[in-house]
Amino acid sequence: MRKNSVKNTRINGEVQRVLAETIRGEIKDPRISPLTSVVAVEVAPDLKSCKAWISVLGDEEMKKATLEGLRSAEGFIKRQLAKTINLRNTPEITFVMDQSIEYGVNMSYKIDEVIAQDNQNAHEESG
């Protein structure tokens, strides 16, 4: 993948901001979890398509429901994007579930467990 231009990077950031605001404040679908965040956005250089990585804090069922809700609200979200950002084309949005935050939390928990176990072993050996 080639390096993003400054213009494309700015567009990605602006689209991410508008998506996050729209999902947080304007969509009334009960399937969409209030703990949904837009992790990253990648708009194609021709502005015709856009991938939005989202993260949902919750169980697997909540993630599926949120993804369904977002997919059903794609038209509304695209309209809000067109209203807010003045682009030649308003991109078609594809939502992708991002597991990185959950993975990071899980790894942090495992590291804490290992440190605690290590401290316990060191305490037992000295005592």
mmCIF file with all atom_site columns, N, CA, C and O in Angstrom, residues 67-111:
data_model
loop_
_atom_site.group_PDB
_atom_site.id
_atom_site.type_symbol
_atom_site.label_atom_id
_atom_site.label_alt_id
_atom_site.label_comp_id
_atom_site.label_asym_id
_atom_site.label_entity_id
_atom_site.label_seq_id
_atom_site.pdbx_PDB_ins_code
_atom_site.Cartn_x
_atom_site.Cartn_y
_atom_site.Cartn_z
_atom_site.occupancy
_atom_site.B_iso_or_equiv
_atom_site.pdbx_formal_charge
_atom_site.auth_seq_id
_atom_site.auth_comp_id
_atom_site.auth_asym_id
_atom_site.auth_atom_id
_atom_site.pdbx_PDB_model_num
ATOM 1   N N  . LEU A 1 67  ? -22.933 -3.931  14.422 1.00 0.00 ? 67  LEU A N  1
ATOM 2   C CA . LEU A 1 67  ? -22.537 -3.964  13.018 1.00 0.00 ? 67  LEU A CA 1
ATOM 3   C C  . LEU A 1 67  ? -23.767 -3.975  12.107 1.00 0.00 ? 67  LEU A C  1
ATOM 4   O O  . LEU A 1 67  ? -23.805 -3.260  11.107 1.00 0.00 ? 67  LEU A O  1
ATOM 5   N N  . GLU A 1 68  ? -24.783 -4.764  12.475 1.00 0.00 ? 68  GLU A N  1
ATOM 6   C CA . GLU A 1 68  ? -26.041 -4.791  11.712 1.00 0.00 ? 68  GLU A CA 1
ATOM 7   C C  . GLU A 1 68  ? -26.697 -3.416  11.702 1.00 0.00 ? 68  GLU A C  1
ATOM 8   O O  . GLU A 1 68  ? -27.161 -2.941  10.664 1.00 0.00 ? 68  GLU A O  1
ATOM 9   N N  . GLY A 1 69  ? -26.777 -2.789  12.873 1.00 0.00 ? 69  GLY A N  1
ATOM 10  C CA . GLY A 1 69  ? -27.381 -1.469  12.988 1.00 0.00 ? 69  GLY A CA 1
ATOM 11  C C  . GLY A 1 69  ? -26.659 -0.441  12.152 1.00 0.00 ? 69  GLY A C  1
ATOM 12  O O  . GLY A 1 69  ? -27.287 0.389   11.480 1.00 0.00 ? 69  GLY A O  1
ATOM 13  N N  . LEU A 1 70  ? -25.330 -0.474  12.162 1.00 0.00 ? 70  LEU A N  1
ATOM 14  C CA . LEU A 1 70  ? -24.547 0.480   11.367 1.00 0.00 ? 70  LEU A CA 1
ATOM 15  C C  . LEU A 1 70  ? -24.741 0.241   9.877  1.00 0.00 ? 70  LEU A C  1
ATOM 16  O O  . LEU A 1 70  ? -24.866 1.191   9.097  1.00 0.00 ? 70  LEU A O  1
ATOM 17  N N  . ARG A 1 71  ? -24.799 -1.015  9.491  1.00 0.00 ? 71  ARG A N  1
ATOM 18  C CA . ARG A 1 71  ? -25.004 -1.327  8.068  1.00 0.00 ? 71  ARG A CA 1
ATOM 19  C C  . ARG A 1 71  ? -26.382 -0.876  7.602  1.00 0.00 ? 71  ARG A C  1
ATOM 20  O O  . ARG A 1 71  ? -26.533 -0.410  6.479  1.00 0.00 ? 71  ARG A O  1
ATOM 21  N N  . SER A 1 72  ? -27.379 -1.001  8.462  1.00 0.00 ? 72  SER A N  1
ATOM 22  C CA . SER A 1 72  ? -28.720 -0.561  8.065  1.00 0.00 ? 72  SER A CA 1
ATOM 23  C C  . SER A 1 72  ? -28.837 0.962   8.050  1.00 0.00 ? 72  SER A C  1
ATOM 24  O O  . SER A 1 72  ? -29.695 1.513   7.384  1.00 0.00 ? 72  SER A O  1
ATOM 25  N N  . ALA A 1 73  ? -27.947 1.640   8.789  1.00 0.00 ? 73  ALA A N  1
ATOM 26  C CA . ALA A 1 73  ? -27.976 3.109   8.834  1.00 0.00 ? 73  ALA A CA 1
ATOM 27  C C  . ALA A 1 73  ? -26.980 3.740   7.859  1.00 0.00 ? 73  ALA A C  1
ATOM 28  O O  . ALA A 1 73  ? -26.765 4.948   7.897  1.00 0.00 ? 73  ALA A O  1
ATOM 29  N N  . GLU A 1 74  ? -26.406 2.929   6.965  1.00 0.00 ? 74  GLU A N  1
ATOM 30  C CA . GLU A 1 74  ? -25.388 3.444   6.044  1.00 0.00 ? 74  GLU A CA 1
ATOM 31  C C  . GLU A 1 74  ? -25.878 4.630   5.218  1.00 0.00 ? 74  GLU A C  1
ATOM 32  O O  . GLU A 1 74  ? -25.146 5.593   5.015  1.00 0.00 ? 74  GLU A O  1
ATOM 33  N N  . GLY A 1 75  ? -27.111 4.565   4.741  1.00 0.00 ? 75  GLY A N  1
ATOM 34  C CA . GLY A 1 75  ? -27.663 5.653   3.936  1.00 0.00 ? 75  GLY A CA 1
ATOM 35  C C  . GLY A 1 75  ? -27.714 6.956   4.704  1.00 0.00 ? 75  GLY A C  1
ATOM 36  O O  . GLY A 1 75  ? -27.305 8.017   4.214  1.00 0.00 ? 75  GLY A O  1
ATOM 37  N N  . PHE A 1 76  ? -28.218 6.879   5.932  1.00 0.00 ? 76  PHE A N  1
ATOM 38  C CA . PHE A 1 76  ? -28.297 8.067   6.794  1.00 0.00 ? 76  PHE A CA 1
ATOM 39  C C  . PHE A 1 76  ? -26.896 8.608   7.087  1.00 0.00 ? 76  PHE A C  1
ATOM 40  O O  . PHE A 1 76  ? -26.656 9.816   7.007  1.00 0.00 ? 76  PHE A O  1
ATOM 41  N N  . ILE A 1 77  ? -25.968 7.713   7.407  1.00 0.00 ? 77  ILE A N  1
ATOM 42  C CA . ILE A 1 77  ? -24.601 8.128   7.732  1.00 0.00 ? 77  ILE A CA 1
ATOM 43  C C  . ILE A 1 77  ? -23.953 8.796   6.521  1.00 0.00 ? 77  ILE A C  1
ATOM 44  O O  . ILE A 1 77  ? -23.300 9.835   6.649  1.00 0.00 ? 77  ILE A O  1
ATOM 45  N N  . LYS A 1 78  ? -24.174 8.232   5.339  1.00 0.00 ? 78  LYS A N  1
ATOM 46  C CA . LYS A 1 78  ? -23.605 8.807   4.114  1.00 0.00 ? 78  LYS A CA 1
ATOM 47  C C  . LYS A 1 78  ? -24.184 10.197  3.859  1.00 0.00 ? 78  LYS A C  1
ATOM 48  O O  . LYS A 1 78  ? -23.470 11.113  3.466  1.00 0.00 ? 78  LYS A O  1
ATOM 49  N N  . ARG A 1 79  ? -25.469 10.361  4.105  1.00 0.00 ? 79  ARG A N  1
ATOM 50  C CA . ARG A 1 79  ? -26.117 11.669  3.932  1.00 0.00 ? 79  ARG A CA 1
ATOM 51  C C  . ARG A 1 79  ? -25.521 12.700  4.891  1.00 0.00 ? 79  ARG A C  1
ATOM 52  O O  . ARG A 1 79  ? -25.247 13.828  4.507  1.00 0.00 ? 79  ARG A O  1
ATOM 53  N N  . GLN A 1 80  ? -25.316 12.296  6.148  1.00 0.00 ? 80  GLN A N  1
ATOM 54  C CA . GLN A 1 80  ? -24.718 13.199  7.135  1.00 0.00 ? 80  GLN A CA 1
ATOM 55  C C  . GLN A 1 80  ? -23.289 13.577  6.726  1.00 0.00 ? 80  GLN A C  1
ATOM 56  O O  . GLN A 1 80  ? -22.876 14.721  6.889  1.00 0.00 ? 80  GLN A O  1
ATOM 57  N N  . LEU A 1 81  ? -22.564 12.606  6.203  1.00 0.00 ? 81  LEU A N  1
ATOM 58  C CA . LEU A 1 81  ? -21.201 12.842  5.742  1.00 0.00 ? 81  LEU A CA 1
ATOM 59  C C  . LEU A 1 81  ? -21.201 13.851  4.589  1.00 0.00 ? 81  LEU A C  1
ATOM 60  O O  . LEU A 1 81  ? -20.401 14.782  4.577  1.00 0.00 ? 81  LEU A O  1
ATOM 61  N N  . ALA A 1 82  ? -22.133 13.673  3.648  1.00 0.00 ? 82  ALA A N  1
ATOM 62  C CA . ALA A 1 82  ? -22.223 14.587  2.499  1.00 0.00 ? 82  ALA A CA 1
ATOM 63  C C  . ALA A 1 82  ? -22.589 16.000  2.950  1.00 0.00 ? 82  ALA A C  1
ATOM 64  O O  . ALA A 1 82  ? -22.088 16.979  2.404  1.00 0.00 ? 82  ALA A O  1
ATOM 65  N N  . LYS A 1 83  ? -23.465 16.089  3.959  1.00 0.00 ? 83  LYS A N  1
ATOM 66  C CA . LYS A 1 83  ? -23.877 17.409  4.473  1.00 0.00 ? 83  LYS A CA 1
ATOM 67  C C  . LYS A 1 83  ? -22.728 18.128  5.172  1.00 0.00 ? 83  LYS A C  1
ATOM 68  O O  . LYS A 1 83  ? -22.574 19.327  5.053  1.00 0.00 ? 83  LYS A O  1
ATOM 69  N N  . THR A 1 84  ? -21.943 17.373  5.933  1.00 0.00 ? 84  THR A N  1
ATOM 70  C CA . THR A 1 84  ? -20.912 17.958  6.785  1.00 0.00 ? 84  THR A CA 1
ATOM 71  C C  . THR A 1 84  ? -19.605 18.232  6.051  1.00 0.00 ? 84  THR A C  1
ATOM 72  O O  . THR A 1 84  ? -18.991 19.270  6.248  1.00 0.00 ? 84  THR A O  1
ATOM 73  N N  . ILE A 1 85  ? -19.174 17.279  5.220  1.00 0.00 ? 85  ILE A N  1
ATOM 74  C CA . ILE A 1 85  ? -17.882 17.422  4.533  1.00 0.00 ? 85  ILE A CA 1
ATOM 75  C C  . ILE A 1 85  ? -18.137 17.667  3.053  1.00 0.00 ? 85  ILE A C  1
ATOM 76  O O  . ILE A 1 85  ? -18.870 16.913  2.409  1.00 0.00 ? 85  ILE A O  1
ATOM 77  N N  . ASN A 1 86  ? -17.523 18.696  2.516  1.00 0.00 ? 86  ASN A N  1
ATOM 78  C CA . ASN A 1 86  ? -17.691 19.028  1.106  1.00 0.00 ? 86  ASN A CA 1
ATOM 79  C C  . ASN A 1 86  ? -16.640 18.295  0.283  1.00 0.00 ? 86  ASN A C  1
ATOM 80  O O  . ASN A 1 86  ? -15.513 18.765  0.145  1.00 0.00 ? 86  ASN A O  1
ATOM 81  N N  . LEU A 1 87  ? -17.005 17.119  -0.232 1.00 0.00 ? 87  LEU A N  1
ATOM 82  C CA . LEU A 1 87  ? -16.112 16.338  -1.073 1.00 0.00 ? 87  LEU A CA 1
ATOM 83  C C  . LEU A 1 87  ? -16.732 16.186  -2.466 1.00 0.00 ? 87  LEU A C  1
ATOM 84  O O  . LEU A 1 87  ? -17.952 16.280  -2.618 1.00 0.00 ? 87  LEU A O  1
ATOM 85  N N  . ARG A 1 88  ? -15.879 15.930  -3.451 1.00 0.00 ? 88  ARG A N  1
ATOM 86  C CA . ARG A 1 88  ? -16.382 15.681  -4.807 1.00 0.00 ? 88  ARG A CA 1
ATOM 87  C C  . ARG A 1 88  ? -17.379 14.530  -4.807 1.00 0.00 ? 88  ARG A C  1
ATOM 88  O O  . ARG A 1 88  ? -18.461 14.621  -5.363 1.00 0.00 ? 88  ARG A O  1
ATOM 89  N N  . ASN A 1 89  ? -16.970 13.429  -4.228 1.00 0.00 ? 89  ASN A N  1
ATOM 90  C CA . ASN A 1 89  ? -17.823 12.244  -4.100 1.00 0.00 ? 89  ASN A CA 1
ATOM 91  C C  . ASN A 1 89  ? -17.967 11.929  -2.618 1.00 0.00 ? 89  ASN A C  1
ATOM 92  O O  . ASN A 1 89  ? -17.023 12.096  -1.861 1.00 0.00 ? 89  ASN A O  1
ATOM 93  N N  . THR A 1 90  ? -19.135 11.451  -2.247 1.00 0.00 ? 90  THR A N  1
ATOM 94  C CA . THR A 1 90  ? -19.289 10.965  -0.875 1.00 0.00 ? 90  THR A CA 1
ATOM 95  C C  . THR A 1 90  ? -19.036 9.459   -0.931 1.00 0.00 ? 90  THR A C  1
ATOM 96  O O  . THR A 1 90  ? -19.708 8.747   -1.673 1.00 0.00 ? 90  THR A O  1
ATOM 97  N N  . PRO A 1 91  ? -18.055 8.977   -0.184 1.00 0.00 ? 91  PRO A N  1
ATOM 98  C CA . PRO A 1 91  ? -17.667 7.563   -0.311 1.00 0.00 ? 91  PRO A CA 1
ATOM 99  C C  . PRO A 1 91  ? -18.713 6.591   0.226  1.00 0.00 ? 91  PRO A C  1
ATOM 100 O O  . PRO A 1 91  ? -19.470 6.910   1.142  1.00 0.00 ? 91  PRO A O  1
ATOM 101 N N  . GLU A 1 92  ? -18.735 5.402   -0.379 1.00 0.00 ? 92  GLU A N  1
ATOM 102 C CA . GLU A 1 92  ? -19.525 4.292   0.143  1.00 0.00 ? 92  GLU A CA 1
ATOM 103 C C  . GLU A 1 92  ? -18.780 3.763   1.355  1.00 0.00 ? 92  GLU A C  1
ATOM 104 O O  . GLU A 1 92  ? -17.589 3.471   1.272  1.00 0.00 ? 92  GLU A O  1
ATOM 105 N N  . ILE A 1 93  ? -19.476 3.626   2.482  1.00 0.00 ? 93  ILE A N  1
ATOM 106 C CA . ILE A 1 93  ? -18.813 3.241   3.727  1.00 0.00 ? 93  ILE A CA 1
ATOM 107 C C  . ILE A 1 93  ? -18.959 1.744   3.978  1.00 0.00 ? 93  ILE A C  1
ATOM 108 O O  . ILE A 1 93  ? -20.057 1.204   3.892  1.00 0.00 ? 93  ILE A O  1
ATOM 109 N N  . THR A 1 94  ? -17.842 1.104   4.286  1.00 0.00 ? 94  THR A N  1
ATOM 110 C CA . THR A 1 94  ? -17.841 -0.298  4.681  1.00 0.00 ? 94  THR A CA 1
ATOM 111 C C  . THR A 1 94  ? -17.361 -0.351  6.128  1.00 0.00 ? 94  THR A C  1
ATOM 112 O O  . THR A 1 94  ? -16.275 0.135   6.440  1.00 0.00 ? 94  THR A O  1
ATOM 113 N N  . PHE A 1 95  ? -18.191 -0.917  7.008  1.00 0.00 ? 95  PHE A N  1
ATOM 114 C CA . PHE A 1 95  ? -17.810 -1.023  8.415  1.00 0.00 ? 95  PHE A CA 1
ATOM 115 C C  . PHE A 1 95  ? -17.112 -2.349  8.664  1.00 0.00 ? 95  PHE A C  1
ATOM 116 O O  . PHE A 1 95  ? -17.577 -3.395  8.240  1.00 0.00 ? 95  PHE A O  1
ATOM 117 N N  . VAL A 1 96  ? -15.971 -2.285  9.363  1.00 0.00 ? 96  VAL A N  1
ATOM 118 C CA . VAL A 1 96  ? -15.186 -3.465  9.684  1.00 0.00 ? 96  VAL A CA 1
ATOM 119 C C  . VAL A 1 96  ? -14.991 -3.486  11.195 1.00 0.00 ? 96  VAL A C  1
ATOM 120 O O  . VAL A 1 96  ? -14.637 -2.477  11.795 1.00 0.00 ? 96  VAL A O  1
ATOM 121 N N  . MET A 1 97  ? -15.228 -4.648  11.809 1.00 0.00 ? 97  MET A N  1
ATOM 122 C CA . MET A 1 97  ? -15.046 -4.772  13.251 1.00 0.00 ? 97  MET A CA 1
ATOM 123 C C  . MET A 1 97  ? -13.557 -4.824  13.563 1.00 0.00 ? 97  MET A C  1
ATOM 124 O O  . MET A 1 97  ? -12.812 -5.590  12.967 1.00 0.00 ? 97  MET A O  1
ATOM 125 N N  . ASP A 1 98  ? -13.119 -3.983  14.479 1.00 0.00 ? 98  ASP A N  1
ATOM 126 C CA . ASP A 1 98  ? -11.715 -3.903  14.867 1.00 0.00 ? 98  ASP A CA 1
ATOM 127 C C  . ASP A 1 98  ? -11.554 -4.521  16.250 1.00 0.00 ? 98  ASP A C  1
ATOM 128 O O  . ASP A 1 98  ? -12.247 -4.148  17.184 1.00 0.00 ? 98  ASP A O  1
ATOM 129 N N  . GLN A 1 99  ? -10.632 -5.451  16.362 1.00 0.00 ? 99  GLN A N  1
ATOM 130 C CA . GLN A 1 99  ? -10.430 -6.156  17.628 1.00 0.00 ? 99  GLN A CA 1
ATOM 131 C C  . GLN A 1 99  ? -9.222  -5.630  18.409 1.00 0.00 ? 99  GLN A C  1
ATOM 132 O O  . GLN A 1 99  ? -8.889  -6.150  19.456 1.00 0.00 ? 99  GLN A O  1
ATOM 133 N N  . SER A 1 100 ? -8.560  -4.594  17.901 1.00 0.00 ? 100 SER A N  1
ATOM 134 C CA . SER A 1 100 ? -7.282  -4.182  18.488 1.00 0.00 ? 100 SER A CA 1
ATOM 135 C C  . SER A 1 100 ? -7.401  -3.681  19.924 1.00 0.00 ? 100 SER A C  1
ATOM 136 O O  . SER A 1 100 ? -6.530  -3.952  20.743 1.00 0.00 ? 100 SER A O  1
ATOM 137 N N  . ILE A 1 101 ? -8.455  -2.934  20.242 1.00 0.00 ? 101 ILE A N  1
ATOM 138 C CA . ILE A 1 101 ? -8.602  -2.427  21.613 1.00 0.00 ? 101 ILE A CA 1
ATOM 139 C C  . ILE A 1 101 ? -8.822  -3.593  22.572 1.00 0.00 ? 101 ILE A C  1
ATOM 140 O O  . ILE A 1 101 ? -8.177  -3.681  23.619 1.00 0.00 ? 101 ILE A O  1
ATOM 141 N N  . GLU A 1 102 ? -9.701  -4.490  22.187 1.00 0.00 ? 102 GLU A N  1
ATOM 142 C CA . GLU A 1 102 ? -9.978  -5.667  23.021 1.00 0.00 ? 102 GLU A CA 1
ATOM 143 C C  . GLU A 1 102 ? -8.707  -6.510  23.178 1.00 0.00 ? 102 GLU A C  1
ATOM 144 O O  . GLU A 1 102 ? -8.403  -6.994  24.268 1.00 0.00 ? 102 GLU A O  1
ATOM 145 N N  . TYR A 1 103 ? -7.959  -6.657  22.097 1.00 0.00 ? 103 TYR A N  1
ATOM 146 C CA . TYR A 1 103 ? -6.710  -7.419  22.132 1.00 0.00 ? 103 TYR A CA 1
ATOM 147 C C  . TYR A 1 103 ? -5.718  -6.753  23.091 1.00 0.00 ? 103 TYR A C  1
ATOM 148 O O  . TYR A 1 103 ? -5.078  -7.428  23.901 1.00 0.00 ? 103 TYR A O  1
ATOM 149 N N  . GLY A 1 104 ? -5.617  -5.434  23.026 1.00 0.00 ? 104 GLY A N  1
ATOM 150 C CA . GLY A 1 104 ? -4.712  -4.692  23.901 1.00 0.00 ? 104 GLY A CA 1
ATOM 151 C C  . GLY A 1 104 ? -5.081  -4.839  25.364 1.00 0.00 ? 104 GLY A C  1
ATOM 152 O O  . GLY A 1 104 ? -4.213  -5.029  26.223 1.00 0.00 ? 104 GLY A O  1
ATOM 153 N N  . VAL A 1 105 ? -6.374  -4.752  25.660 1.00 0.00 ? 105 VAL A N  1
ATOM 154 C CA . VAL A 1 105 ? -6.843  -4.906  27.041 1.00 0.00 ? 105 VAL A CA 1
ATOM 155 C C  . VAL A 1 105 ? -6.529  -6.312  27.541 1.00 0.00 ? 105 VAL A C  1
ATOM 156 O O  . VAL A 1 105 ? -6.052  -6.496  28.668 1.00 0.00 ? 105 VAL A O  1
ATOM 157 N N  . ASN A 1 106 ? -6.765  -7.300  26.695 1.00 0.00 ? 106 ASN A N  1
ATOM 158 C CA . ASN A 1 106 ? -6.511  -8.691  27.051 1.00 0.00 ? 106 ASN A CA 1
ATOM 159 C C  . ASN A 1 106 ? -5.019  -8.922  27.313 1.00 0.00 ? 106 ASN A C  1
ATOM 160 O O  . ASN A 1 106 ? -4.644  -9.569  28.300 1.00 0.00 ? 106 ASN A O  1
ATOM 161 N N  . MET A 1 107 ? -4.160  -8.371  26.450 1.00 0.00 ? 107 MET A N  1
ATOM 162 C CA . MET A 1 107 ? -2.713  -8.525  26.634 1.00 0.00 ? 107 MET A CA 1
ATOM 163 C C  . MET A 1 107 ? -2.250  -7.819  27.907 1.00 0.00 ? 107 MET A C  1
ATOM 164 O O  . MET A 1 107 ? -1.418  -8.346  28.650 1.00 0.00 ? 107 MET A O  1
ATOM 165 N N  . SER A 1 108 ? -2.787  -6.659  28.179 1.00 0.00 ? 108 SER A N  1
ATOM 166 C CA . SER A 1 108 ? -2.435  -5.917  29.383 1.00 0.00 ? 108 SER A CA 1
ATOM 167 C C  . SER A 1 108 ? -2.803  -6.730  30.632 1.00 0.00 ? 108 SER A C  1
ATOM 168 O O  . SER A 1 108 ? -2.032  -6.804  31.590 1.00 0.00 ? 108 SER A O  1
ATOM 169 N N  . TYR A 1 109 ? -3.985  -7.350  30.597 1.00 0.00 ? 109 TYR A N  1
ATOM 170 C CA . TYR A 1 109 ? -4.435  -8.195  31.705 1.00 0.00 ? 109 TYR A CA 1
ATOM 171 C C  . TYR A 1 109 ? -3.469  -9.368  31.906 1.00 0.00 ? 109 TYR A C  1
ATOM 172 O O  . TYR A 1 109 ? -3.076  -9.678  33.039 1.00 0.00 ? 109 TYR A O  1
ATOM 173 N N  . LYS A 1 110 ? -3.049  -10.002 30.802 1.00 0.00 ? 110 LYS A N  1
ATOM 174 C CA . LYS A 1 110 ? -2.130  -11.141 30.896 1.00 0.00 ? 110 LYS A CA 1
ATOM 175 C C  . LYS A 1 110 ? -0.771  -10.711 31.445 1.00 0.00 ? 110 LYS A C  1
ATOM 176 O O  . LYS A 1 110 ? -0.175  -11.417 32.249 1.00 0.00 ? 110 LYS A O  1
ATOM 177 N N  . ILE A 1 111 ? -0.294  -9.542  31.015 1.00 0.00 ? 111 ILE A N  1
ATOM 178 C CA . ILE A 1 111 ? 0.993   -9.036  31.515 1.00 0.00 ? 111 ILE A CA 1
ATOM 179 C C  . ILE A 1 111 ? 0.896   -8.779  33.019 1.00 0.00 ? 111 ILE A C  1
ATOM 180 O O  . ILE A 1 111 ? 1.804   -9.138  33.773 1.00 0.00 ? 111 ILE A O  1
#
